Amino acid sequence: AKGADGSDGTDVGTTLTTQGDILYRDASGLARLGAGTSGQVLQTGGTGANPSWTTMSSDLVKIYSNEITSGSPSSIDINSCFSADYDIYKLFFLLSLESNNWFEVSFTDNTNITGGTYYSKAMQVTGHQTTDALNQWNQNDTDGFRIANTWYASSQQHADTCEMTIFDPFGSNRTQVWWHSNWNQENNGHMGITHGIGRCSTSASQTGIKIKGNAGDIENNTGNCGASYVAVYGFKK
């Protein structure tokens, strides 16, 4: 390469020696930045500093997702989804259930439901699509958090959606949760929406989640409800 005055400049061919090299200017002149490792991104150090490769840290990450396109599992077990990397988690799902059934969400040690009592309090609007009734309820048992009191769930065409926030489950405190859920009865026009809070009485580190119906299997593509889907995201403080 020739300089602006016509003199010989830096030989770029000897500076860039390997596929993936990047040419930049350091304090002395042209320099080579070798390739980083897979998945790294290029980061500037600002004025007067050299660029570098860095591993991007995400404050939000999808930990788990699953679409149920076949079969009717008795539960969805999400193992090892909690860790010390994230403090707040979001659980999302759209699921269909068999008749006379409702969903419960519990914590596990990747094998068994975490012992102790699951306490829930919620307010709910429920009823036929042409009427409504506001009610409140509380629940405590060892099966998990009941995300809705679906008294009208009397056929297979019954879909539930839920967004649950889980606070510091991997810590040693009693895990706190908040959720918003709704359900829709396809065949008879009943529907409901629920806002709830809960906690598990056990002071222990949680590692997994189990989602199940209290008396039946999770359905795939039931009526007009569509396939079931679950996802878990982690958030840093």
GROMACS .gro file of N, CA, C and O in nm, residues 94-189:
model
  384
   94LEU      N    1  -4.944  -2.168   2.744
   94LEU     CA    2  -5.078  -2.184   2.690
   94LEU      C    3  -5.101  -2.334   2.684
   94LEU      O    4  -5.033  -2.406   2.610
   95LEU      N    5  -5.194  -2.385   2.766
   95LEU     CA    6  -5.214  -2.528   2.779
   95LEU      C    7  -5.363  -2.561   2.775
   95LEU      O    8  -5.447  -2.479   2.815
   96SER      N    9  -5.393  -2.681   2.730
   96SER     CA   10  -5.530  -2.731   2.729
   96SER      C   11  -5.540  -2.851   2.822
   96SER      O   12  -5.444  -2.926   2.838
   97LEU      N   13  -5.658  -2.868   2.881
   97LEU     CA   14  -5.677  -2.973   2.980
   97LEU      C   15  -5.796  -3.061   2.949
   97LEU      O   16  -5.886  -3.023   2.874
   98GLU      N   17  -5.797  -3.179   3.011
   98GLU     CA   18  -5.913  -3.266   3.005
   98GLU      C   19  -6.025  -3.210   3.092
   98GLU      O   20  -6.010  -3.107   3.157
   99SER      N   21  -6.136  -3.280   3.097
   99SER     CA   22  -6.255  -3.230   3.165
   99SER      C   23  -6.237  -3.225   3.316
   99SER      O   24  -6.158  -3.299   3.375
  100ASN      N   25  -6.316  -3.136   3.379
  100ASN     CA   26  -6.322  -3.121   3.525
  100ASN      C   27  -6.182  -3.112   3.586
  100ASN      O   28  -6.144  -3.190   3.674
  101ASN      N   29  -6.105  -3.019   3.540
  101ASN     CA   30  -5.964  -3.017   3.571
  101ASN      C   31  -5.917  -2.873   3.582
  101ASN      O   32  -5.976  -2.782   3.527
  102TRP      N   33  -5.809  -2.853   3.656
  102TRP     CA   34  -5.744  -2.722   3.660
  102TRP      C   35  -5.595  -2.743   3.676
  102TRP      O   36  -5.547  -2.848   3.717
  103PHE      N   37  -5.518  -2.638   3.642
  103PHE     CA   38  -5.372  -2.647   3.646
  103PHE      C   39  -5.318  -2.613   3.783
  103PHE      O   40  -5.371  -2.528   3.855
  104GLU      N   41  -5.207  -2.677   3.816
  104GLU     CA   42  -5.129  -2.646   3.935
  104GLU      C   43  -4.983  -2.638   3.896
  104GLU      O   44  -4.935  -2.717   3.814
  105VAL      N   45  -4.911  -2.542   3.954
  105VAL     CA   46  -4.769  -2.522   3.928
  105VAL      C   47  -4.694  -2.542   4.058
  105VAL      O   48  -4.723  -2.477   4.159
  106SER      N   49  -4.599  -2.634   4.059
  106SER     CA   50  -4.522  -2.663   4.181
  106SER      C   51  -4.373  -2.660   4.151
  106SER      O   52  -4.330  -2.661   4.035
  107PHE      N   53  -4.292  -2.655   4.257
  107PHE     CA   54  -4.147  -2.662   4.245
  107PHE      C   55  -4.102  -2.807   4.266
  107PHE      O   56  -4.170  -2.885   4.333
  108THR      N   57  -3.988  -2.842   4.208
  108THR     CA   58  -3.936  -2.978   4.222
  108THR      C   59  -3.786  -2.977   4.246
  108THR      O   60  -3.718  -2.875   4.227
  109ASP      N   61  -3.736  -3.094   4.288
  109ASP     CA   62  -3.591  -3.117   4.296
  109ASP      C   63  -3.544  -3.192   4.172
  109ASP      O   64  -3.446  -3.263   4.176
  110ASN      N   65  -3.616  -3.174   4.062
  110ASN     CA   66  -3.597  -3.243   3.934
  110ASN      C   67  -3.653  -3.384   3.935
  110ASN      O   68  -3.649  -3.453   3.833
  111THR      N   69  -3.706  -3.428   4.049
  111THR     CA   70  -3.769  -3.559   4.056
  111THR      C   71  -3.904  -3.552   4.125
  111THR      O   72  -4.007  -3.594   4.070
  112ASN      N   73  -3.907  -3.496   4.245
  112ASN     CA   74  -4.028  -3.491   4.326
  112ASN      C   75  -4.072  -3.348   4.350
  112ASN      O   76  -3.991  -3.255   4.349
  113ILE      N   77  -4.203  -3.332   4.375
  113ILE     CA   78  -4.255  -3.201   4.412
  113ILE      C   79  -4.197  -3.159   4.546
  113ILE      O   80  -4.190  -3.239   4.639
  114THR      N   81  -4.152  -3.034   4.554
  114THR     CA   82  -4.099  -2.981   4.679
  114THR      C   83  -4.206  -2.986   4.786
  114THR      O   84  -4.318  -2.942   4.765
  115GLY      N   85  -4.170  -3.044   4.901
  115GLY     CA   86  -4.265  -3.057   5.010
  115GLY      C   87  -4.300  -2.922   5.071
  115GLY      O   88  -4.243  -2.819   5.038
  116GLY      N   89  -4.395  -2.924   5.163
  116GLY     CA   90  -4.442  -2.801   5.225
  116GLY      C   91  -4.578  -2.764   5.170
  116GLY      O   92  -4.637  -2.834   5.088
  117THR      N   93  -4.627  -2.651   5.214
  117THR     CA   94  -4.760  -2.605   5.174
  117THR      C   95  -4.748  -2.491   5.073
  117THR      O   96  -4.668  -2.399   5.092
  118TYR      N   97  -4.828  -2.498   4.970
  118TYR     CA   98  -4.836  -2.393   4.870
  118TYR      C   99  -4.959  -2.307   4.902
  118TYR      O  100  -5.072  -2.356   4.897
  119TYR      N  101  -4.935  -2.182   4.935
  119TYR     CA  102  -5.043  -2.089   4.969
  119TYR      C  103  -5.073  -1.999   4.849
  119TYR      O  104  -4.981  -1.948   4.785
  120SER      N  105  -5.200  -1.978   4.821
  120SER     CA  106  -5.242  -1.892   4.711
  120SER      C  107  -5.356  -1.802   4.756
  120SER      O  108  -5.443  -1.845   4.832
  121LYS      N  109  -5.355  -1.679   4.708
  121LYS     CA  110  -5.467  -1.587   4.723
  121LYS      C  111  -5.489  -1.522   4.587
  121LYS      O  112  -5.393  -1.487   4.519
  122ALA      N  113  -5.616  -1.506   4.549
  122ALA     CA  114  -5.641  -1.452   4.416
  122ALA      C  115  -5.777  -1.383   4.411
  122ALA      O  116  -5.866  -1.410   4.492
  123MET      N  117  -5.789  -1.294   4.312
  123MET     CA  118  -5.918  -1.234   4.275
  123MET      C  119  -5.948  -1.277   4.132
  123MET      O  120  -5.857  -1.285   4.049
  124GLN      N  121  -6.074  -1.300   4.104
  124GLN     CA  122  -6.110  -1.362   3.978
  124GLN      C  123  -6.244  -1.308   3.928
  124GLN      O  124  -6.337  -1.288   4.006
  125VAL      N  125  -6.250  -1.286   3.798
  125VAL     CA  126  -6.377  -1.258   3.731
  125VAL      C  127  -6.408  -1.380   3.647
  125VAL      O  128  -6.327  -1.422   3.563
  126THR      N  129  -6.523  -1.440   3.667
  126THR     CA  130  -6.553  -1.566   3.599
  126THR      C  131  -6.702  -1.574   3.570
  126THR      O  132  -6.784  -1.506   3.632
  127GLY      N  133  -6.738  -1.658   3.475
  127GLY     CA  134  -6.878  -1.678   3.442
  127GLY      C  135  -6.899  -1.698   3.293
  127GLY      O  136  -6.802  -1.709   3.216
  128HIS      N  137  -7.023  -1.700   3.252
  128HIS     CA  138  -7.055  -1.712   3.111
  128HIS      C  139  -7.014  -1.585   3.039
  128HIS      O  140  -7.006  -1.477   3.101
  129GLN      N  141  -6.990  -1.595   2.909
  129GLN     CA  142  -6.942  -1.480   2.833
  129GLN      C  143  -7.042  -1.364   2.832
  129GLN      O  144  -7.005  -1.249   2.805
  130THR      N  145  -7.166  -1.389   2.866
  130THR     CA  146  -7.267  -1.283   2.870
  130THR      C  147  -7.290  -1.231   3.011
  130THR      O  148  -7.370  -1.139   3.031
  131THR      N  149  -7.223  -1.289   3.111
  131THR     CA  150  -7.238  -1.245   3.250
  131THR      C  151  -7.100  -1.238   3.314
  131THR      O  152  -7.000  -1.281   3.257
  132ASP      N  153  -7.093  -1.186   3.436
  132ASP     CA  154  -6.967  -1.186   3.507
  132ASP      C  155  -6.992  -1.187   3.658
  132ASP      O  156  -7.098  -1.145   3.705
  133ALA      N  157  -6.895  -1.239   3.732
  133ALA     CA  158  -6.902  -1.242   3.878
  133ALA      C  159  -6.762  -1.223   3.934
  133ALA      O  160  -6.668  -1.294   3.895
  134LEU      N  161  -6.744  -1.127   4.022
  134LEU     CA  162  -6.615  -1.102   4.086
  134LEU      C  163  -6.610  -1.179   4.218
  134LEU      O  164  -6.701  -1.171   4.299
  135ASN      N  165  -6.504  -1.256   4.236
  135ASN     CA  166  -6.490  -1.331   4.360
  135ASN      C  167  -6.344  -1.338   4.401
  135ASN      O  168  -6.254  -1.308   4.322
  136GLN      N  169  -6.319  -1.375   4.523
  136GLN     CA  170  -6.183  -1.395   4.573
  136GLN      C  171  -6.176  -1.529   4.643
  136GLN      O  172  -6.276  -1.579   4.695
  137TRP      N  173  -6.055  -1.588   4.642
  137TRP     CA  174  -6.041  -1.720   4.701
  137TRP      C  175  -5.900  -1.737   4.754
  137TRP      O  176  -5.807  -1.664   4.718
  138ASN      N  177  -5.883  -1.833   4.843
  138ASN     CA  178  -5.751  -1.870   4.891
  138ASN      C  179  -5.741  -2.021   4.892
  138ASN      O  180  -5.843  -2.092   4.893
  139GLN      N  181  -5.620  -2.071   4.890
  139GLN     CA  182  -5.598  -2.214   4.876
  139GLN      C  183  -5.466  -2.249   4.942
  139GLN      O  184  -5.369  -2.172   4.938
  140ASN      N  185  -5.461  -2.363   5.009
  140ASN     CA  186  -5.334  -2.414   5.061
  140ASN      C  187  -5.336  -2.566   5.057
  140ASN      O  188  -5.429  -2.629   5.107
  141ASP      N  189  -5.237  -2.622   4.988
  141ASP     CA  190  -5.222  -2.766   4.981
  141ASP      C  191  -5.078  -2.799   4.945
  141ASP      O  192  -4.994  -2.710   4.936
  142THR      N  193  -5.049  -2.925   4.921
  142THR     CA  194  -4.912  -2.968   4.892
  142THR      C  195  -4.892  -2.999   4.745
  142THR      O  196  -4.784  -3.046   4.708
  143ASP      N  197  -4.991  -2.971   4.660
  143ASP     CA  198  -4.981  -3.006   4.518
  143ASP      C  199  -4.921  -2.896   4.433
  143ASP      O  200  -4.869  -2.923   4.326
  144GLY      N  201  -4.930  -2.770   4.479
  144GLY     CA  202  -4.879  -2.660   4.399
  144GLY      C  203  -4.972  -2.541   4.403
  144GLY      O  204  -5.077  -2.544   4.468
  145PHE      N  205  -4.935  -2.436   4.331
  145PHE     CA  206  -5.019  -2.317   4.322
  145PHE      C  207  -5.131  -2.342   4.221
  145PHE      O  208  -5.104  -2.379   4.107
  146ARG      N  209  -5.254  -2.322   4.264
  146ARG     CA  210  -5.367  -2.332   4.171
  146ARG      C  211  -5.383  -2.196   4.106
  146ARG      O  212  -5.413  -2.098   4.173
  147ILE      N  213  -5.365  -2.190   3.976
  147ILE     CA  214  -5.362  -2.059   3.908
  147ILE      C  215  -5.501  -2.005   3.880
  147ILE      O  216  -5.515  -1.888   3.845
  148ALA      N  217  -5.604  -2.086   3.893
  148ALA     CA  218  -5.742  -2.039   3.875
  148ALA      C  219  -5.836  -2.140   3.939
  148ALA      O  220  -5.807  -2.259   3.943
  149ASN      N  221  -5.949  -2.092   3.988
  149ASN     CA  222  -6.057  -2.179   4.032
  149ASN      C  223  -6.155  -2.192   3.917
  149ASN      O  224  -6.244  -2.109   3.899
  150THR      N  225  -6.138  -2.295   3.837
  150THR     CA  226  -6.218  -2.309   3.715
  150THR      C  227  -6.332  -2.407   3.739
  150THR      O  228  -6.330  -2.520   3.692
  151TRP      N  229  -6.432  -2.363   3.810
  151TRP     CA  230  -6.544  -2.450   3.843
  151TRP      C  231  -6.623  -2.495   3.720
  151TRP      O  232  -6.690  -2.596   3.722
  152TYR      N  233  -6.615  -2.417   3.613
  152TYR     CA  234  -6.692  -2.449   3.494
  152TYR      C  235  -6.613  -2.533   3.394
  152TYR      O  236  -6.658  -2.553   3.282
  153ALA      N  237  -6.496  -2.581   3.430
  153ALA     CA  238  -6.413  -2.659   3.337
  153ALA      C  239  -6.472  -2.799   3.323
  153ALA      O  240  -6.433  -2.892   3.391
  154SER      N  241  -6.565  -2.815   3.232
  154SER     CA  242  -6.638  -2.941   3.223
  154SER      C  243  -6.629  -3.007   3.086
  154SER      O  244  -6.708  -3.094   3.055
  155SER      N  245  -6.534  -2.966   3.004
  155SER     CA  246  -6.513  -3.035   2.877
  155SER      C  247  -6.367  -3.024   2.838
  155SER      O  248  -6.290  -2.951   2.898
  156GLN      N  249  -6.327  -3.098   2.736
  156GLN     CA  250  -6.187  -3.097   2.695
  156GLN      C  251  -6.149  -2.967   2.626
  156GLN      O  252  -6.031  -2.934   2.622
  157GLN      N  253  -6.244  -2.896   2.571
  157GLN     CA  254  -6.211  -2.772   2.502
  157GLN      C  255  -6.198  -2.659   2.603
  157GLN      O  256  -6.280  -2.570   2.614
  158HIS      N  257  -6.090  -2.666   2.675
  158HIS     CA  258  -6.066  -2.576   2.788
  158HIS      C  259  -5.919  -2.534   2.783
  158HIS      O  260  -5.830  -2.617   2.795
  159ALA      N  261  -5.891  -2.405   2.759
  159ALA     CA  262  -5.754  -2.356   2.743
  159ALA      C  263  -5.721  -2.258   2.854
  159ALA      O  264  -5.803  -2.175   2.891
  160ASP      N  265  -5.599  -2.269   2.907
  160ASP     CA  266  -5.549  -2.177   3.007
  160ASP      C  267  -5.422  -2.110   2.957
  160ASP      O  268  -5.336  -2.176   2.899
  161THR      N  269  -5.412  -1.980   2.980
  161THR     CA  270  -5.285  -1.910   2.960
  161THR      C  271  -5.241  -1.855   3.094
  161THR      O  272  -5.324  -1.820   3.178
  162CYS      N  273  -5.110  -1.847   3.113
  162CYS     CA  274  -5.059  -1.800   3.242
  162CYS      C  275  -4.925  -1.731   3.223
  162CYS      O  276  -4.842  -1.774   3.141
  163GLU      N  277  -4.907  -1.623   3.296
  163GLU     CA  278  -4.777  -1.557   3.311
  163GLU      C  279  -4.748  -1.553   3.460
  163GLU      O  280  -4.820  -1.490   3.536
  164MET      N  281  -4.642  -1.622   3.503
  164MET     CA  282  -4.608  -1.628   3.645
  164MET      C  283  -4.467  -1.573   3.667
  164MET      O  284  -4.374  -1.608   3.594
  165THR      N  285  -4.453  -1.483   3.764
  165THR     CA  286  -4.322  -1.430   3.803
  165THR      C  287  -4.278  -1.502   3.930
  165THR      O  288  -4.353  -1.510   4.028
  166ILE      N  289  -4.156  -1.554   3.929
  166ILE     CA  290  -4.102  -1.633   4.040
  166ILE      C  291  -3.978  -1.563   4.091
  166ILE      O  292  -3.883  -1.539   4.016
  167PHE      N  293  -3.976  -1.531   4.221
  167PHE     CA  294  -3.869  -1.450   4.278
  167PHE      C  295  -3.768  -1.538   4.352
  167PHE      O  296  -3.803  -1.608   4.447
  168ASP      N  297  -3.644  -1.534   4.309
  168ASP     CA  298  -3.529  -1.597   4.375
  168ASP      C  299  -3.557  -1.741   4.417
  168ASP      O  300  -3.538  -1.777   4.533
  169PRO      N  301  -3.597  -1.828   4.325
  169PRO     CA  302  -3.627  -1.966   4.364
  169PRO      C  303  -3.504  -2.046   4.403
  169PRO      O  304  -3.515  -2.144   4.478
  170PHE      N  305  -3.385  -2.007   4.354
  170PHE     CA  306  -3.264  -2.083   4.385
  170PHE      C  307  -3.205  -2.043   4.520
  170PHE      O  308  -3.113  -2.106   4.569
  171GLY      N  309  -3.258  -1.936   4.581
  171GLY     CA  310  -3.213  -1.895   4.713
  171GLY      C  311  -3.270  -1.987   4.819
  171GLY      O  312  -3.338  -2.087   4.792
  172SER      N  313  -3.245  -1.954   4.944
  172SER     CA  314  -3.288  -2.040   5.054
  172SER      C  315  -3.410  -1.983   5.127
  172SER      O  316  -3.447  -2.034   5.233
  173ASN      N  317  -3.472  -1.879   5.071
  173ASN     CA  318  -3.590  -1.821   5.134
  173ASN      C  319  -3.716  -1.888   5.081
  173ASN      O  320  -3.712  -1.964   4.984
  174ARG      N  321  -3.828  -1.858   5.144
  174ARG     CA  322  -3.956  -1.906   5.092
  174ARG      C  323  -3.985  -1.836   4.961
  174ARG      O  324  -3.991  -1.715   4.954
  175THR      N  325  -4.003  -1.913   4.856
  175THR     CA  326  -4.016  -1.857   4.723
  175THR      C  327  -4.152  -1.789   4.705
  175THR      O  328  -4.256  -1.847   4.735
  176GLN      N  329  -4.149  -1.666   4.654
  176GLN     CA  330  -4.269  -1.588   4.631
  176GLN      C  331  -4.303  -1.592   4.481
  176GLN      O  332  -4.214  -1.593   4.396
  177VAL      N  333  -4.433  -1.593   4.451
  177VAL     CA  334  -4.476  -1.591   4.311
  177VAL      C  335  -4.591  -1.492   4.294
  177VAL      O  336  -4.662  -1.458   4.389
  178TRP      N  337  -4.606  -1.446   4.172
  178TRP     CA  338  -4.719  -1.363   4.130
  178TRP      C  339  -4.762  -1.415   3.994
  178TRP      O  340  -4.678  -1.456   3.913
  179TRP      N  341  -4.893  -1.418   3.965
  179TRP     CA  342  -4.934  -1.465   3.834
  179TRP      C  343  -5.059  -1.394   3.785
  179TRP      O  344  -5.137  -1.338   3.860
  180HIS      N  345  -5.072  -1.401   3.655
  180HIS     CA  346  -5.193  -1.356   3.585
  180HIS      C  347  -5.232  -1.470   3.492
  180HIS      O  348  -5.148  -1.520   3.417
  181SER      N  349  -5.356  -1.514   3.497
  181SER     CA  350  -5.398  -1.625   3.412
  181SER      C  351  -5.540  -1.599   3.361
  181SER      O  352  -5.616  -1.521   3.419
  182ASN      N  353  -5.573  -1.667   3.252
  182ASN     CA  354  -5.711  -1.664   3.206
  182ASN      C  355  -5.744  -1.799   3.142
  182ASN      O  356  -5.655  -1.873   3.099
  183TRP      N  357  -5.871  -1.831   3.137
  183TRP     CA  358  -5.915  -1.957   3.077
  183TRP      C  359  -6.042  -1.933   2.997
  183TRP      O  360  -6.116  -1.839   3.021
  184ASN      N  361  -6.061  -2.022   2.901
  184ASN     CA  362  -6.172  -2.004   2.808
  184ASN      C  363  -6.232  -2.141   2.777
  184ASN      O  364  -6.162  -2.230   2.731
  185GLN      N  365  -6.359  -2.156   2.804
  185GLN     CA  366  -6.430  -2.281   2.780
  185GLN      C  367  -6.493  -2.274   2.641
  185GLN      O  368  -6.587  -2.197   2.618
  186GLU      N  369  -6.441  -2.354   2.547
  186GLU     CA  370  -6.483  -2.340   2.408
  186GLU      C  371  -6.629  -2.379   2.386
  186GLU      O  372  -6.700  -2.317   2.310
  187ASN      N  373  -6.677  -2.484   2.454
  187ASN     CA  374  -6.807  -2.539   2.415
  187ASN      C  375  -6.926  -2.472   2.482
  187ASN      O  376  -7.038  -2.482   2.433
  188ASN      N  377  -6.905  -2.403   2.597
  188ASN     CA  378  -7.021  -2.348   2.665
  188ASN      C  379  -7.009  -2.199   2.697
  188ASN      O  380  -7.095  -2.144   2.764
  189GLY      N  381  -6.903  -2.136   2.648
  189GLY     CA  382  -6.893  -1.991   2.661
  189GLY      C  383  -6.850  -1.939   2.795
  189GLY      O  384  -6.855  -1.818   2.820
   0.00000   0.00000   0.00000
